[in-house]
PDB file of C-alpha atoms and ligand atoms in Angstrom:
ATOM      1  CA  MET A   1      12.830   9.129  -9.818  1.00 98.00           C
ATOM      2  CA  LYS A   2      11.523   9.319  -6.278  1.00 98.00           C
ATOM      3  CA  ARG A   3       8.035  10.815  -5.930  1.00 98.00           C
ATOM      4  CA  PRO A   4       6.565  12.665  -2.925  1.00 98.00           C
ATOM      5  CA  ILE A   5       4.187  10.566  -0.784  1.00 98.00           C
ATOM      6  CA  LEU A   6       0.812  12.145   0.069  1.00 98.00           C
ATOM      7  CA  ILE A   7       0.040  12.415   3.768  1.00 98.00           C
ATOM      8  CA  HIS A   8      -3.435  11.714   5.203  1.00 98.00           C
ATOM      9  CA  PRO A   9      -5.836  13.531   5.191  1.00 98.00           C
ATOM     10  CA  ASP A  10      -5.880  14.095   1.424  1.00 98.00           C
ATOM     11  CA  PRO A  11      -8.957  13.645  -0.803  1.00 98.00           C
ATOM     12  CA  ARG A  12      -6.893  11.609  -3.333  1.00 98.00           C
ATOM     13  CA  LEU A  13      -6.360   8.922  -0.658  1.00 99.00           C
ATOM     14  CA  LYS A  14     -10.153   8.447  -0.361  1.00 98.00           C
ATOM     15  CA  LYS A  15     -10.899   7.826  -4.058  1.00 98.00           C
ATOM     16  CA  VAL A  16     -11.658   4.509  -5.799  1.00 99.00           C
ATOM     17  CA  CYS A  17      -8.944   4.108  -8.449  1.00 99.00           C
ATOM     18  CA  ALA A  18      -9.605   3.250 -12.108  1.00 98.00           C
ATOM     19  CA  PRO A  19      -8.569  -0.096 -13.669  1.00 98.00           C
ATOM     20  CA  VAL A  20      -5.587   0.120 -16.024  1.00 98.00           C
ATOM     21  CA  ALA A  21      -6.554  -0.691 -19.640  1.00 97.00           C
ATOM     22  CA  ASP A  22      -3.150  -0.659 -21.389  1.00 96.00           C
ATOM     23  CA  ILE A  23       0.241  -0.900 -19.760  1.00 98.00           C
ATOM     24  CA  SER A  24       2.076   1.998 -21.366  1.00 98.00           C
ATOM     25  CA  ASP A  25       5.727   3.014 -20.947  1.00 98.00           C
ATOM     26  CA  ASP A  26       4.497   5.874 -18.723  1.00 98.00           C
ATOM     27  CA  LEU A  27       2.844   3.341 -16.379  1.00 98.00           C
ATOM     28  CA  ARG A  28       5.999   1.164 -16.348  1.00 98.00           C
ATOM     29  CA  GLN A  29       7.991   4.304 -15.434  1.00 98.00           C
ATOM     30  CA  LEU A  30       5.467   5.063 -12.663  1.00 99.00           C
ATOM     31  CA  ALA A  31       5.923   1.514 -11.291  1.00 99.00           C
ATOM     32  CA  ASP A  32       9.737   1.948 -11.298  1.00 98.00           C
ATOM     33  CA  ASP A  33       9.375   5.316  -9.531  1.00 99.00           C
ATOM     34  CA  MET A  34       7.063   3.755  -6.938  1.00 99.00           C
ATOM     35  CA  LEU A  35       9.562   0.947  -6.199  1.00 98.00           C
ATOM     36  CA  GLU A  36      12.358   3.516  -5.791  1.00 98.00           C
ATOM     37  CA  THR A  37      10.129   5.621  -3.516  1.00 98.00           C
ATOM     38  CA  MET A  38       9.098   2.535  -1.463  1.00 98.00           C
ATOM     39  CA  TYR A  39      12.673   1.251  -0.941  1.00 97.00           C
ATOM     40  CA  ASP A  40      13.878   4.755  -0.058  1.00 98.00           C
ATOM     41  CA  ALA A  41      11.110   5.417   2.510  1.00 98.00           C
ATOM     42  CA  PRO A  42      11.714   2.576   3.579  1.00 97.00           C
ATOM     43  CA  GLY A  43       8.523   0.576   3.196  1.00 98.00           C
ATOM     44  CA  ILE A  44       7.292  -2.853   2.121  1.00 98.00           C
ATOM     45  CA  GLY A  45       4.513  -1.639  -0.190  1.00 98.00           C
ATOM     46  CA  LEU A  46       3.144   1.419  -1.986  1.00 99.00           C
ATOM     47  CA  ALA A  47      -0.053   2.141  -3.943  1.00 99.00           C
ATOM     48  CA  ALA A  48      -0.368   4.615  -6.848  1.00 99.00           C
ATOM     49  CA  PRO A  49      -2.831   6.957  -5.024  1.00 99.00           C
ATOM     50  CA  GLN A  50      -0.133   7.520  -2.375  1.00 99.00           C
ATOM     51  CA  VAL A  51       1.851   9.329  -5.068  1.00 99.00           C
ATOM     52  CA  GLY A  52      -1.282  11.087  -6.368  1.00 98.00           C
ATOM     53  CA  VAL A  53      -2.056   8.776  -9.323  1.00 98.00           C
ATOM     54  CA  LEU A  54      -5.573   7.285  -9.258  1.00 98.00           C
ATOM     55  CA  ASP A  55      -4.792   4.087 -11.224  1.00 98.00           C
ATOM     56  CA  ARG A  56      -5.018   0.487  -9.931  1.00 98.00           C
ATOM     57  CA  LEU A  57      -1.295  -0.127  -9.468  1.00 99.00           C
ATOM     58  CA  ILE A  58       0.589  -1.355  -6.398  1.00 99.00           C
ATOM     59  CA  VAL A  59       4.173  -2.402  -5.715  1.00 99.00           C
ATOM     60  CA  LEU A  60       5.453  -4.501  -2.820  1.00 98.00           C
ATOM     61  CA  ASP A  61       8.497  -6.346  -1.496  1.00 98.00           C
ATOM     62  CA  CYS A  62       8.064  -7.980   1.910  1.00 98.00           C
ATOM     63  CA  VAL A  63      11.446  -9.784   1.964  1.00 97.00           C
ATOM     64  CA  ARG A  64      12.939  -8.801   5.310  1.00 84.00           C
ATOM     65  CA  GLU A  65      15.651 -11.413   5.972  1.00 89.00           C
ATOM     66  CA  GLU A  66      19.250 -10.160   5.755  1.00 90.00           C
ATOM     67  CA  GLY A  67      20.975 -11.753   2.756  1.00 94.00           C
ATOM     68  CA  GLU A  68      17.736 -12.890   1.081  1.00 95.00           C
ATOM     69  CA  PRO A  69      17.363 -11.510  -2.468  1.00 96.00           C
ATOM     70  CA  PRO A  70      14.751  -8.758  -2.937  1.00 96.00           C
ATOM     71  CA  ARG A  71      11.447  -9.685  -4.602  1.00 98.00           C
ATOM     72  CA  PRO A  72       9.920  -6.514  -6.064  1.00 98.00           C
ATOM     73  CA  LEU A  73       6.377  -7.172  -7.330  1.00 98.00           C
ATOM     74  CA  VAL A  74       4.498  -4.784  -9.639  1.00 99.00           C
ATOM     75  CA  MET A  75       0.765  -5.476  -9.773  1.00 99.00           C
ATOM     76  CA  PHE A  76      -1.679  -3.815 -12.170  1.00 99.00           C
ATOM     77  CA  ASN A  77      -5.397  -4.393 -11.430  1.00 99.00           C
ATOM     78  CA  PRO A  78      -4.711  -6.680  -8.420  1.00 99.00           C
ATOM     79  CA  GLU A  79      -7.717  -8.584  -7.065  1.00 98.00           C
ATOM     80  CA  VAL A  80      -8.209 -10.818  -4.034  1.00 98.00           C
ATOM     81  CA  ILE A  81     -10.128 -13.785  -5.460  1.00 98.00           C
ATOM     82  CA  ALA A  82     -10.180 -15.976  -2.308  1.00 98.00           C
ATOM     83  CA  SER A  83      -9.484 -15.448   1.404  1.00 98.00           C
ATOM     84  CA  SER A  84      -8.898 -17.879   4.268  1.00 98.00           C
ATOM     85  CA  ASP A  85     -11.305 -18.081   7.209  1.00 98.00           C
ATOM     86  CA  GLU A  86      -8.251 -18.015   9.439  1.00 98.00           C
ATOM     87  CA  MET A  87      -7.365 -14.461  10.452  1.00 98.00           C
ATOM     88  CA  ASN A  88      -4.074 -12.781  11.336  1.00 98.00           C
ATOM     89  CA  THR A  89      -3.444  -9.610  13.360  1.00 98.00           C
ATOM     90  CA  TYR A  90      -0.517  -7.350  12.428  1.00 98.00           C
ATOM     91  CA  ASP A  91       0.677  -4.020  13.795  1.00 98.00           C
ATOM     92  CA  GLU A  92       0.268  -2.066  10.550  1.00 98.00           C
ATOM     93  CA  GLY A  93       1.883   1.169   9.466  1.00 98.00           C
ATOM     94  CA  CYS A  94       1.410   3.359   6.394  1.00 98.00           C
ATOM     95  CA  LEU A  95       3.787   5.687   4.584  1.00 98.00           C
ATOM     96  CA  SER A  96       0.858   8.143   4.244  1.00 98.00           C
ATOM     97  CA  ILE A  97       0.384   8.080   8.049  1.00 98.00           C
ATOM     98  CA  PRO A  98       3.996   8.296   9.302  1.00 98.00           C
ATOM     99  CA  ASP A  99       4.991   6.916  12.711  1.00 98.00           C
ATOM    100  CA  GLN A 100       1.501   5.640  13.575  1.00 98.00           C
ATOM    101  CA  TYR A 101       0.882   1.925  14.054  1.00 98.00           C
ATOM    102  CA  ALA A 102      -2.214  -0.058  15.022  1.00 98.00           C
ATOM    103  CA  GLU A 103      -3.337  -3.687  15.077  1.00 98.00           C
ATOM    104  CA  VAL A 104      -5.502  -4.695  12.116  1.00 98.00           C
ATOM    105  CA  THR A 105      -7.043  -8.156  11.677  1.00 98.00           C
ATOM    106  CA  ARG A 106      -7.323  -9.542   8.131  1.00 98.00           C
ATOM    107  CA  PRO A 107      -7.511 -12.964   6.412  1.00 98.00           C
ATOM    108  CA  LYS A 108      -4.199 -14.810   6.952  1.00 98.00           C
ATOM    109  CA  VAL A 109      -4.008 -16.283   3.421  1.00 98.00           C
ATOM    110  CA  VAL A 110      -5.272 -14.727   0.182  1.00 99.00           C
ATOM    111  CA  ASP A 111      -5.254 -15.725  -3.494  1.00 99.00           C
ATOM    112  CA  VAL A 112      -4.490 -12.725  -5.695  1.00 99.00           C
ATOM    113  CA  THR A 113      -4.601 -12.178  -9.459  1.00 99.00           C
ATOM    114  CA  TRP A 114      -2.801  -9.324 -11.202  1.00 99.00           C
ATOM    115  CA  ILE A 115      -1.229  -8.230 -14.483  1.00 98.00           C
ATOM    116  CA  ASP A 116       2.534  -7.668 -14.504  1.00 98.00           C
ATOM    117  CA  ARG A 117       4.519  -4.930 -16.280  1.00 98.00           C
ATOM    118  CA  ASP A 118       4.661  -7.107 -19.469  1.00 97.00           C
ATOM    119  CA  GLY A 119       0.886  -7.628 -19.524  1.00 98.00           C
ATOM    120  CA  LYS A 120       1.084 -11.233 -18.253  1.00 98.00           C
ATOM    121  CA  LEU A 121      -1.688 -12.470 -15.926  1.00 98.00           C
ATOM    122  CA  HIS A 122      -0.548 -13.997 -12.603  1.00 98.00           C
ATOM    123  CA  ARG A 123      -2.283 -15.863  -9.780  1.00 98.00           C
ATOM    124  CA  GLU A 124      -0.505 -16.545  -6.466  1.00 98.00           C
ATOM    125  CA  THR A 125      -1.295 -17.456  -2.872  1.00 98.00           C
ATOM    126  CA  PHE A 126       0.133 -15.091  -0.238  1.00 98.00           C
ATOM    127  CA  ASP A 127       0.516 -15.815   3.470  1.00 98.00           C
ATOM    128  CA  GLY A 128       1.629 -13.880   6.562  1.00 96.00           C
ATOM    129  CA  LEU A 129       3.152 -10.428   6.015  1.00 98.00           C
ATOM    130  CA  TRP A 130       2.815 -10.713   2.209  1.00 98.00           C
ATOM    131  CA  ALA A 131      -0.950 -11.333   2.597  1.00 98.00           C
ATOM    132  CA  THR A 132      -1.305  -8.442   5.062  1.00 98.00           C
ATOM    133  CA  CYS A 133       0.635  -6.068   2.816  1.00 98.00           C
ATOM    134  CA  VAL A 134      -1.148  -6.933  -0.441  1.00 99.00           C
ATOM    135  CA  GLN A 135      -4.544  -6.444   1.268  1.00 99.00           C
ATOM    136  CA  HIS A 136      -3.388  -3.098   2.758  1.00 99.00           C
ATOM    137  CA  GLU A 137      -2.247  -1.929  -0.706  1.00 99.00           C
ATOM    138  CA  ILE A 138      -5.450  -3.077  -2.491  1.00 99.00           C
ATOM    139  CA  ASP A 139      -7.422  -1.193   0.191  1.00 99.00           C
ATOM    140  CA  HIS A 140      -5.561   1.978  -0.911  1.00 99.00           C
ATOM    141  CA  LEU A 141      -6.944   1.435  -4.446  1.00 99.00           C
ATOM    142  CA  ASN A 142     -10.447   1.477  -2.938  1.00 99.00           C
ATOM    143  CA  GLY A 143      -9.859   4.645  -0.887  1.00 99.00           C
ATOM    144  CA  LYS A 144      -9.484   2.732   2.369  1.00 98.00           C
ATOM    145  CA  LEU A 145      -6.746   3.299   4.969  1.00 99.00           C
ATOM    146  CA  PHE A 146      -5.749   1.015   7.865  1.00 98.00           C
ATOM    147  CA  ILE A 147      -7.152   3.602  10.307  1.00 98.00           C
ATOM    148  CA  ASP A 148     -10.612   2.935   8.808  1.00 98.00           C
ATOM    149  CA  TYR A 149     -10.500  -0.415  10.689  1.00 98.00           C
ATOM    150  CA  LEU A 150     -10.073   1.396  14.036  1.00 98.00           C
ATOM    151  CA  GLY A 151     -12.695   2.900  16.317  1.00 98.00           C
ATOM    152  CA  PRO A 152     -13.670   6.559  15.724  1.00 98.00           C
ATOM    153  CA  MET A 153     -11.700   7.890  18.726  1.00 98.00           C
ATOM    154  CA  LYS A 154      -8.385   6.303  17.675  1.00 98.00           C
ATOM    155  CA  ARG A 155      -8.970   7.267  14.038  1.00 98.00           C
ATOM    156  CA  GLN A 156      -9.699  10.889  14.957  1.00 98.00           C
ATOM    157  CA  MET A 157      -6.649  11.081  17.236  1.00 98.00           C
ATOM    158  CA  ILE A 158      -4.352   9.859  14.424  1.00 98.00           C
ATOM    159  CA  THR A 159      -6.007  12.184  11.863  1.00 98.00           C
ATOM    160  CA  ARG A 160      -5.439  15.189  14.159  1.00 98.00           C
ATOM    161  CA  LYS A 161      -1.757  14.240  14.567  1.00 98.00           C
ATOM    162  CA  MET A 162      -1.412  14.055  10.768  1.00 98.00           C
ATOM    163  CA  GLN A 163      -3.117  17.469  10.316  1.00 98.00           C
ATOM    164  CA  LYS A 164      -0.572  18.933  12.743  1.00 98.00           C
ATOM    165  CA  LEU A 165       2.308  17.175  10.955  1.00 98.00           C
ATOM    166  CA  LYS A 166       1.167  18.674   7.648  1.00 97.00           C
ATOM    167  CA  ARG A 167       0.843  22.163   9.180  1.00 97.00           C
ATOM    168  CA  ASP A 168       4.340  21.888  10.702  1.00 97.00           C
ATOM    169  CA  ARG A 169       5.845  20.635   7.411  1.00 95.00           C
ATOM    170  CA  ALA A 170       4.151  23.480   5.463  1.00 95.00           C
ATOM    171  CA  ARG A 171       5.659  26.036   7.876  1.00 94.00           C
ATOM    172  CA  GLY A 172       9.095  24.477   7.224  1.00 86.00           C
TER     173      GLY A 172
HETATM  174  O1  K1U B   1       1.116   1.263   2.039  1.00 69.31           O
HETATM  175  C1  K1U B   1       2.006   1.762   2.673  1.00 69.31           C
HETATM  176  O2  K1U B   1       1.896   2.886   3.122  1.00 69.31           O
HETATM  177  C2  K1U B   1       3.281   1.001   2.944  1.00 69.31           C
HETATM  178  C3  K1U B   1       3.246   0.257   4.262  1.00 69.31           C
HETATM  179  C4  K1U B   1       2.825  -1.166   3.980  1.00 69.31           C
HETATM  180  C5  K1U B   1       2.410  -2.004   5.137  1.00 69.31           C
HETATM  181  C6  K1U B   1       3.107  -2.066   6.320  1.00 69.31           C
HETATM  182  C7  K1U B   1       2.698  -2.870   7.348  1.00 69.31           C
HETATM  183  C8  K1U B   1       1.592  -3.655   7.209  1.00 69.31           C
HETATM  184  C9  K1U B   1       0.882  -3.590   6.043  1.00 69.31           C
HETATM  185  C10 K1U B   1       1.293  -2.789   5.008  1.00 69.31           C
HETATM  186  C11 K1U B   1       4.657   0.313   4.863  1.00 69.31           C
HETATM  187  O3  K1U B   1       5.580  -0.175   4.291  1.00 69.31           O
HETATM  188  S1  K1U B   1       4.850   1.079   6.397  1.00 69.31           S
HETATM  189  C12 K1U B   1       6.578   0.831   6.775  1.00 69.31           C
HETATM  190  C13 K1U B   1       6.892  -0.553   7.224  1.00 69.31           C
HETATM  191  O4  K1U B   1       6.000  -1.280   7.603  1.00 69.31           O
HETATM  192  C14 K1U B   1       8.280  -1.068   7.193  1.00 69.31           C
HETATM  193  C15 K1U B   1       9.337  -0.249   6.918  1.00 69.31           C
HETATM  194  C16 K1U B   1      10.619  -0.767   6.914  1.00 69.31           C
HETATM  195  C17 K1U B   1      10.847  -2.077   7.179  1.00 69.31           C
HETATM  196  C18 K1U B   1       9.809  -2.899   7.485  1.00 69.31           C
HETATM  197  C19 K1U B   1       8.497  -2.401   7.499  1.00 69.31           C
HETATM  198 ZN1   ZN B   2      -0.556   2.441   3.367  1.00 69.31          ZN
END
């Protein structure tokens, strides 16, 4: 089932999310719903707070080549355990900040640990867009948005546009 995506500004997007203790069937269903919501948007990642759930859960699939098989990843309690000194700049977007893009600089390569939907611990090195996306999604779990990397003027301009978008959507 697709779930509605919260639009910035929303207090739930600014909260630090709680670690997941047990992976229940409800959490597995939430992960499936998030993947469906992400693919439908379309997007390459989604974090639980974006659908109003304050648990440390993200999903991502950064496969973009035509004909390449999808690679949906479900990560409970993801953690960046090492980052490269080399940095990478990417024009980031966010499904909670529609149609707004800005350059953000982050480590180019990161080592990440997480627990999968069956409770198995994983560790993997991510590079390029995968590294950018996983860092963007983990930021969501810590109440941080890509606009928090921008200067105050740009951030305020985008926030005002989103306030207007929400007003217009509420009017119908
Ligand atoms: O977290 C989110 O809101 C999802 C976001 C992830 C992301 C994008 C770019 C850089 C870092 C993280 C998105 O998926 S925005 C949409 C998007 O980038 C996209 C949509 C369709 C095809 C390819 C990209
Ligand atoms: Zn986002």
